[in-house]
C-alpha atoms as one frame of an Amber mdcrd trajectory, in Angstrom:
protein
 -35.651 -40.755 -34.909 -32.428 -40.457 -36.909 -33.471 -37.049 -38.192 -34.111
 -35.834 -34.635 -30.688 -36.972 -33.405 -28.950 -35.395 -36.394 -30.673 -32.076
 -35.799 -29.838 -32.102 -32.106 -26.157 -32.664 -32.814 -25.844 -29.808 -35.279
 -24.585 -26.684 -33.575 -26.302 -23.482 -34.585 -24.084 -21.520 -36.955 -25.107
 -18.370 -35.101 -23.723 -19.616 -31.788 -20.621 -17.596 -30.850 -17.372 -19.426
 -30.090 -16.898 -19.968 -26.384 -13.813 -18.962 -24.412 -13.264 -21.632 -21.769
 -11.177 -21.538 -18.625  -7.938 -22.606 -20.318  -8.466 -20.090 -23.114  -9.132
 -17.293 -20.619  -5.961 -18.195 -18.709  -4.005 -18.018 -21.967  -5.252 -14.607
 -23.051  -4.744 -13.211 -19.539  -1.179 -14.548 -19.580  -0.673 -12.679 -22.840
  -2.237  -9.541 -21.337   0.270  -9.617 -18.496   3.382  -9.826 -20.686   3.348
  -6.368 -22.359   2.503  -4.556 -19.121   5.155  -6.437 -17.151   7.711  -5.508
 -19.804   6.767  -1.833 -19.639   7.672  -1.733 -15.926  10.239  -4.529 -15.582
  13.086  -2.355 -16.867  12.621   0.413 -14.264  14.859  -1.289 -11.709  17.166
  -2.749 -14.381  18.122   0.579 -16.016  21.161   1.315 -13.812  22.608  -2.130
 -14.560  21.848  -1.800 -18.291  23.548   1.602 -18.393  26.671   0.330 -16.666
  26.929  -2.809 -18.810  26.237  -1.200 -22.201  27.887   2.169 -21.404  24.636
   3.967 -22.177  23.868   7.543 -21.234  20.637   8.781 -19.700  19.055   9.792
 -23.028  19.628   6.331 -24.520  18.325   4.613 -21.388  15.144   6.676 -21.595
  14.769   5.444 -25.173  14.877   1.859 -23.873  11.688   2.701 -21.968  10.150
   5.222 -24.351  10.863   3.325 -27.580   8.814   0.385 -26.330   6.013   2.523
 -24.923   5.615   4.790 -27.948   5.671   1.969 -30.530   3.187   0.052 -28.402
   0.805   3.012 -28.057   1.014   4.110 -31.694   0.136   0.699 -33.169  -2.478
  -0.605 -30.703  -5.583   0.595 -32.534  -4.217  -0.737 -35.823  -3.591  -4.086
 -34.104  -7.225  -4.183 -32.993  -8.479  -3.415 -36.506  -6.272  -6.099 -38.056
  -7.689  -8.625 -35.590 -11.243  -7.684 -36.601 -10.247  -8.067 -40.239  -8.062
 -11.186 -40.348  -9.084 -13.040 -37.186  -8.198 -12.272 -33.581  -6.717 -15.675
 -32.816  -4.418 -15.431 -35.835  -3.156 -11.972 -34.806  -2.918 -13.103 -31.187
  -0.653 -16.045 -32.007   1.397 -14.058 -34.522   1.843 -11.176 -32.094   2.821
 -13.531 -29.287   5.406 -15.287 -31.441   6.845 -11.912 -32.469   6.899 -10.831
 -28.828   8.948 -13.912 -27.944  11.440 -13.315 -30.758  11.868  -9.624 -29.958
  12.280 -10.430 -26.261  15.090 -12.793 -27.256  16.620  -9.996 -29.342  16.456
  -7.642 -26.336  18.106 -10.219 -24.111  20.933 -10.795 -26.583  21.436  -7.136
 -27.588  25.197  -6.407 -27.879  24.854  -2.613 -27.625  22.538   0.048 -26.253
  21.210   1.106 -29.651  20.561  -2.507 -30.621  18.536  -2.836 -27.423  16.555
   0.309 -28.290  15.730  -1.095 -31.750  14.706  -4.445 -30.261  12.511  -2.672
 -27.694  10.724  -0.740 -30.451  10.073  -4.028 -32.266   8.904  -5.588 -28.994
   6.424  -2.739 -28.545   5.064  -3.313 -32.057   4.636  -7.039 -31.314   2.754
  -6.184 -28.112   0.443  -3.935 -30.125  -0.475  -6.862 -32.377  -1.109  -9.235
 -29.458  -2.790  -7.268 -26.684  -5.911  -5.847 -28.417  -6.923  -9.399 -29.333
  -7.208 -10.272 -25.637 -10.036  -7.866 -24.871 -11.635  -8.369 -28.270 -11.687
 -12.148 -27.788 -13.211 -11.793 -24.312 -15.838  -9.416 -25.693 -16.693 -11.645
 -28.673 -16.458 -15.095 -27.062 -18.146 -14.554 -23.689 -21.473 -13.163 -22.537
 -23.372 -12.235 -19.386 -21.824 -13.243 -16.094 -18.873 -14.980 -17.772 -17.956
 -11.768 -19.578 -18.246  -9.729 -16.375 -15.944 -12.137 -14.528 -13.500 -12.271
 -17.422 -13.322  -8.476 -17.634 -12.784  -8.207 -13.884  -9.959 -10.748 -14.109
  -8.471  -8.812 -17.021  -8.477  -5.619 -14.963  -6.932  -7.396 -11.999  -4.268
  -8.887 -14.276  -3.456  -5.478 -15.761  -2.990  -3.781 -12.400  -1.082  -6.642
 -10.822   1.230  -6.896 -13.850   2.305  -3.271 -13.502   3.398  -3.755  -9.892
   4.697  -7.301 -10.319   6.834  -6.249 -13.284   8.897  -3.934 -11.121   9.271
  -6.537  -8.367  10.190  -9.278 -10.850  12.740  -7.002 -12.517  14.566  -6.455
  -9.226  14.604 -10.151  -8.361  15.876 -11.225 -11.798  18.629  -8.614 -11.957
  19.902  -9.537  -8.499  19.639 -13.289  -9.142  21.981 -12.939 -12.138  20.802
 -16.301 -13.504  23.670 -18.021 -15.329  25.481 -14.691 -15.461  22.761 -13.072
 -17.565  22.284 -10.076 -15.239  19.778  -7.566 -16.646  19.295  -9.701 -19.770
  17.152 -12.150 -17.814  14.344  -9.559 -17.529  13.804 -10.060 -21.274  14.888
 -13.696 -21.689  12.322 -14.828 -19.098   9.608 -14.026 -21.654  10.755 -16.691
 -24.100   9.642 -19.870 -22.248   6.416 -18.110 -21.193   5.674 -17.308 -24.837
   6.315 -20.922 -25.872   3.764 -22.117 -23.303   1.330 -19.405 -24.406   1.603
 -20.381 -28.062   0.880 -24.043 -27.303  -2.131 -23.169 -25.153  -3.354 -20.486
 -27.544  -3.301 -22.787 -30.552  -5.446 -25.282 -28.673  -7.787 -23.291 -26.436
  -8.297 -19.774 -27.854 -11.238 -19.674 -30.321 -11.062 -17.760 -33.586 -13.301
 -14.704 -33.800 -13.486 -11.760 -36.182 -15.899  -9.062 -37.207 -18.834 -10.296
 -39.285 -18.448  -7.232 -41.517 -14.729  -6.471 -41.507 -13.615  -3.153 -42.971
 -10.327  -2.498 -44.747  -7.559  -0.729 -42.866  -8.111   3.024 -42.610  -4.867
   4.309 -44.146  -5.279   8.071 -43.500  -6.563   7.438 -39.981  -3.656   5.105
 -39.201  -1.068   7.641 -40.396  -2.680  10.561 -38.552  -3.134   8.632 -35.295
   0.506   7.534 -35.395   1.631  11.084 -36.191  -0.418  12.640 -33.374   0.793
  10.170 -30.739   4.407  10.504 -31.884   4.134  14.300 -31.886   3.007  14.209
 -28.245   4.873  11.276 -26.713   8.290  11.501 -28.401   9.228  15.006 -27.172
   7.774  14.452 -23.698   9.651  11.201 -23.173  12.982  12.355 -24.653  12.922
  16.124 -24.173  14.508  16.466 -20.722  17.323  13.972 -21.326  18.073  15.518
 -24.736  18.105  19.082 -23.336  14.829  20.155 -24.996  16.204  20.751 -28.523
  14.176  22.633 -31.147  12.541  19.504 -32.571  10.803  18.775 -29.252   9.057
  22.170 -29.240   8.140  21.932 -32.928   6.703  18.470 -32.327   4.591  19.620
 -29.371   3.384  22.625 -31.381   2.323  20.306 -34.228   0.314  17.973 -31.975
  -2.953  19.983 -31.759  -3.122  20.446 -35.529  -2.491  16.775 -36.257  -5.076
  15.737 -33.632  -7.715  18.027 -35.178  -6.928  16.629 -38.635  -7.336  13.083
 -37.274 -10.748  13.928 -35.809 -11.925  15.562 -39.064 -10.819  12.638 -41.250
 -12.317  10.013 -38.929 -15.603  11.897 -38.564 -15.941  12.189 -42.336 -15.312
   8.441 -42.743 -17.802   7.639 -39.968 -20.540   9.756 -41.588 -19.861   8.122
 -44.949 -20.720   4.704 -43.483 -17.168   3.404 -43.381 -15.481   2.168 -40.201
 -12.607   4.555 -39.413  -9.657   3.500 -37.322 -10.997   5.482 -34.335 -14.766
   5.871 -34.922 -16.041   9.140 -33.358 -19.444   7.447 -33.001 -17.850   5.010
 -30.538 -17.412   7.915 -28.127 -21.169   8.418 -28.036 -21.186   5.524 -25.557
 -21.169   7.342 -22.197 -19.503   4.446 -20.383 -16.602   4.344 -22.853 -16.151
   8.112 -23.107 -16.251   8.844 -19.385 -14.202   5.770 -18.511 -11.421   6.774
 -20.912 -11.313  10.320 -19.518 -10.954   8.913 -15.993  -8.269   6.474 -17.112
  -5.938   9.286 -18.163  -5.134  10.814 -14.736  -5.250   7.388 -13.066  -2.696
   5.823 -15.418  -0.458   8.916 -15.520  -0.263   8.847 -11.726   0.207   5.071
 -11.540   3.135   4.845 -13.966   4.726   8.070 -12.730   4.709   6.739  -9.170
   6.244   3.426 -10.197   9.078   5.129 -12.088   9.800   7.771  -9.446   9.771
   5.372  -6.482  12.189   3.053  -8.314  14.639   5.904  -8.949  14.272   7.337
  -5.430  14.867   4.032  -3.679  17.849   3.051  -5.825  19.567   6.399  -6.385
  18.489   8.174  -3.200  18.275   5.383  -0.635  20.907   3.259  -2.423  18.789
   0.133  -2.133  19.591  -2.830  -4.353  17.200  -3.898  -7.116  15.594  -6.604
  -4.944  14.968  -4.288  -1.995  13.653  -1.554  -4.321  11.311  -3.975  -6.030
  10.168  -5.741  -2.860   9.243  -2.414  -1.261   6.192  -2.547  -3.543   5.300
  -6.181  -2.742   2.546  -5.179  -0.260   0.906  -3.149  -3.028   0.829  -6.192
  -5.308  -0.500  -8.576  -2.639  -3.258  -6.223  -1.484  -4.155  -5.353  -5.083
  -4.628  -9.033  -5.891  -6.970  -9.823  -2.993  -9.011  -6.632  -3.165  -9.481
  -6.910  -6.932 -10.953 -10.395  -6.470 -13.735  -8.807  -4.420 -14.378  -6.228
  -7.139 -17.160  -8.036  -9.043 -19.261  -8.495  -5.897 -18.725  -4.910  -4.792
 -19.514  -3.442  -8.193 -22.690  -5.546  -8.429 -23.865  -4.186  -5.097 -22.655
  -0.578  -5.124 -22.090   0.186  -8.810 -19.478   2.675  -9.968 -19.317   4.326
  -6.537 -16.777   1.595  -5.782 -14.404   3.514  -8.079 -14.987   6.704  -6.088
 -14.283   4.873  -2.836 -11.104   3.484  -4.390  -9.818   6.959  -5.218 -10.370
   8.076  -1.603  -8.519   5.023  -0.272  -5.656   5.523  -2.735  -5.376   9.170
  -1.679  -4.994   8.073   1.960  -2.222   5.681   0.916  -0.305   8.395  -0.943
  -0.574  10.751   2.032   0.938   8.022   4.235   3.801   7.542   1.752   4.448
  11.306   1.775   4.539  11.341   5.571   6.884   8.343   5.612   9.231  10.023
   3.127   9.389  13.211   5.211   9.837  11.312   8.477  12.203   8.478   7.570
  14.424   9.764   4.748  17.178   8.679   4.178  16.000   5.402   5.725  12.850
   4.886   3.646  12.615   1.101   3.474  10.059  -1.709   3.249   8.764  -1.186
   6.792   8.338   2.574   6.435   6.513   2.244   3.111   4.350  -0.740   4.087
   1.180   1.036   5.343   1.084   3.559   2.507   1.739   1.216  -0.405  -0.683
  -1.409   0.949  -3.529   1.095   1.301  -2.740   2.676  -2.082  -2.806  -0.806
  -3.641  -6.269  -1.432  -2.190  -7.530   1.832  -3.665  -6.039   1.091  -7.079
  -7.642  -2.379  -7.053 -11.079  -0.827  -6.593 -10.507   1.496  -9.542  -8.574
  -0.045 -12.419 -10.356  -3.402 -12.965 -13.777  -1.797 -12.673 -12.976   1.093
 -15.006 -11.592  -1.273 -17.661 -14.736  -3.368 -17.394 -16.971  -0.301 -17.592
 -15.235   1.111 -20.690 -15.977  -2.050 -22.699 -19.411  -2.766 -21.206 -21.449
  -1.240 -24.062 -19.090  -1.886 -26.986 -20.806  -4.270 -29.465 -18.905  -7.488
 -30.277 -18.585  -6.423 -33.929 -16.447  -3.480 -32.790 -14.622  -5.319 -30.040
 -11.224  -4.991 -31.715 -11.622  -1.270 -32.352 -12.966  -0.642 -28.844 -10.201
  -2.607 -27.141  -7.574  -0.900 -29.296  -8.868   2.546 -28.336  -9.019   1.631
 -24.652  -5.555   0.101 -24.439  -4.085   2.950 -26.524  -5.495   5.452 -24.043
  -4.095   3.454 -21.130  -0.686   2.936 -22.717  -0.362   6.558 -23.833  -1.202
   7.675 -20.300   1.355   5.256 -18.837   4.011   6.708 -21.143   2.915  10.246
 -20.246   3.171   9.394 -16.556   6.816   8.418 -16.863   7.480  11.441 -19.079
   5.709  14.099 -16.996   6.052  12.992 -13.368   9.451  11.447 -14.088  10.670
  14.668 -15.705   9.270  16.742 -12.834  11.018  14.570 -10.250  14.395  14.470
 -12.003  14.267  18.224 -12.661  13.584  18.993  -8.996  16.311  16.738  -7.559
  19.266  19.116  -8.231  17.439  22.032  -6.575  15.370  20.429  -3.787  17.222
  17.210  -3.066  15.901  13.694  -3.512  13.502  13.680  -0.540  11.732  16.951
  -1.281  11.585  16.161  -4.999   9.905  12.853  -4.145   7.422  14.550  -1.804
   6.543  17.216  -4.385   6.000  14.626  -7.103   3.825  12.511  -4.814   1.696
  15.561  -4.016   1.177  16.114  -7.759   0.076  12.485  -8.013  -2.281  13.097
  -5.106  -3.881  15.859  -7.165  -4.365  13.399 -10.025  -6.038  10.941  -7.642
  -8.430  13.668  -6.459  -9.238  14.441 -10.105  -9.867  10.720 -10.719 -12.297
  10.649  -7.800 -14.204  13.669  -9.081 -14.414  12.192 -12.586 -15.703   8.899
 -11.160 -18.838  10.720  -9.987 -19.813  11.107 -13.653 -19.556   7.401 -14.452
 -22.776   5.495 -15.181 -23.944   4.203 -11.812 -24.545   0.644 -13.071 -21.688
  -1.343 -14.635 -22.796  -3.905 -17.224
């Protein structure tokens, strides 16, 4: 009798740790923070420039420094979580994110703010990969599907909400903090997250952890820097020689990265970015689709913020609130995503691209018709419909990318996925933002906005075509 009771109360050592509701809320809260901070500064940049006497090139570094550091270190952050424990890296990264947010909020000069933003991006890279890796390792079946759908919804909503929140905080000027509140607001959120994380997030790590891939880490960082640094800083700096040399070096560094990682993979080691991981059709095709989607998404958010503030002379609140319908519709449509994907498979993503395209066309028509009086009412139909289309794409693609990644490689897989997304977000600001700002002196603000939106429309069409190659069933 006693022996039976004892056996029944012993938990199988093979049973994976479970991520409960409170733990899922905590990791999703952490997932929202880095994405909100990527977009929250868009509407705060004019105020930051005026207060810190910063020129355009330095202000672009406030955005780019965060984004590049974040993108460069994400895969390494995922590997370190596999190696040392995802909960440990999660809590350490979150604490660092809180401290660097405080440093941003207290920055006495523009260059100090740039340095703090770079450090904040590095902290994000330690924290965020652990979110997806923990979900992948500590959930299964229907719980994992729901958790991944919620992660996707959180990611998309954070990008839109960040811009809205930035406008509200700047205008509120809480206790005279002005733009500084967009960073200081992170500190109490991080404190809550650390308390909840220490109690509710389970520890997971790879059963066969591999040491850090030094050559792969250096080459990945070099390739991303060679691409992102000149694209994000080139226009504001006047395209000096170093930008062209850096872009010319990118293909060679990328080929060297692939060769080194492939050799390590064939030798039985686990490289930083395993080429064998891309043999998973769901991951490979999902990442390819994510590139044009994320470039268009972030480019639109940056361009619309500049157009509404500099062209329409709207305040930060009005500029941010113009996107509120997109956030509201995104939230409700994304909640229906799991049921739709279970019934119709990946064709939901294709339908989303069509709906988003309709929304962008409506925004283009509104810009041509109502400029220079493009306000909340004029934008409402277009941004709401575009938000619905985005909600049918992003959460489902993120879920599909990770659907076949084994738990043992959850950190590596999540690092690769988030790096792709973050790099594309940075490229969106760099490419569409540069296009828009370059066209303004020649075409005027309205026509530059319309042209840039039409380029985004092309990216949405490409996303729709790529979605036809996705595996029909999403695990």
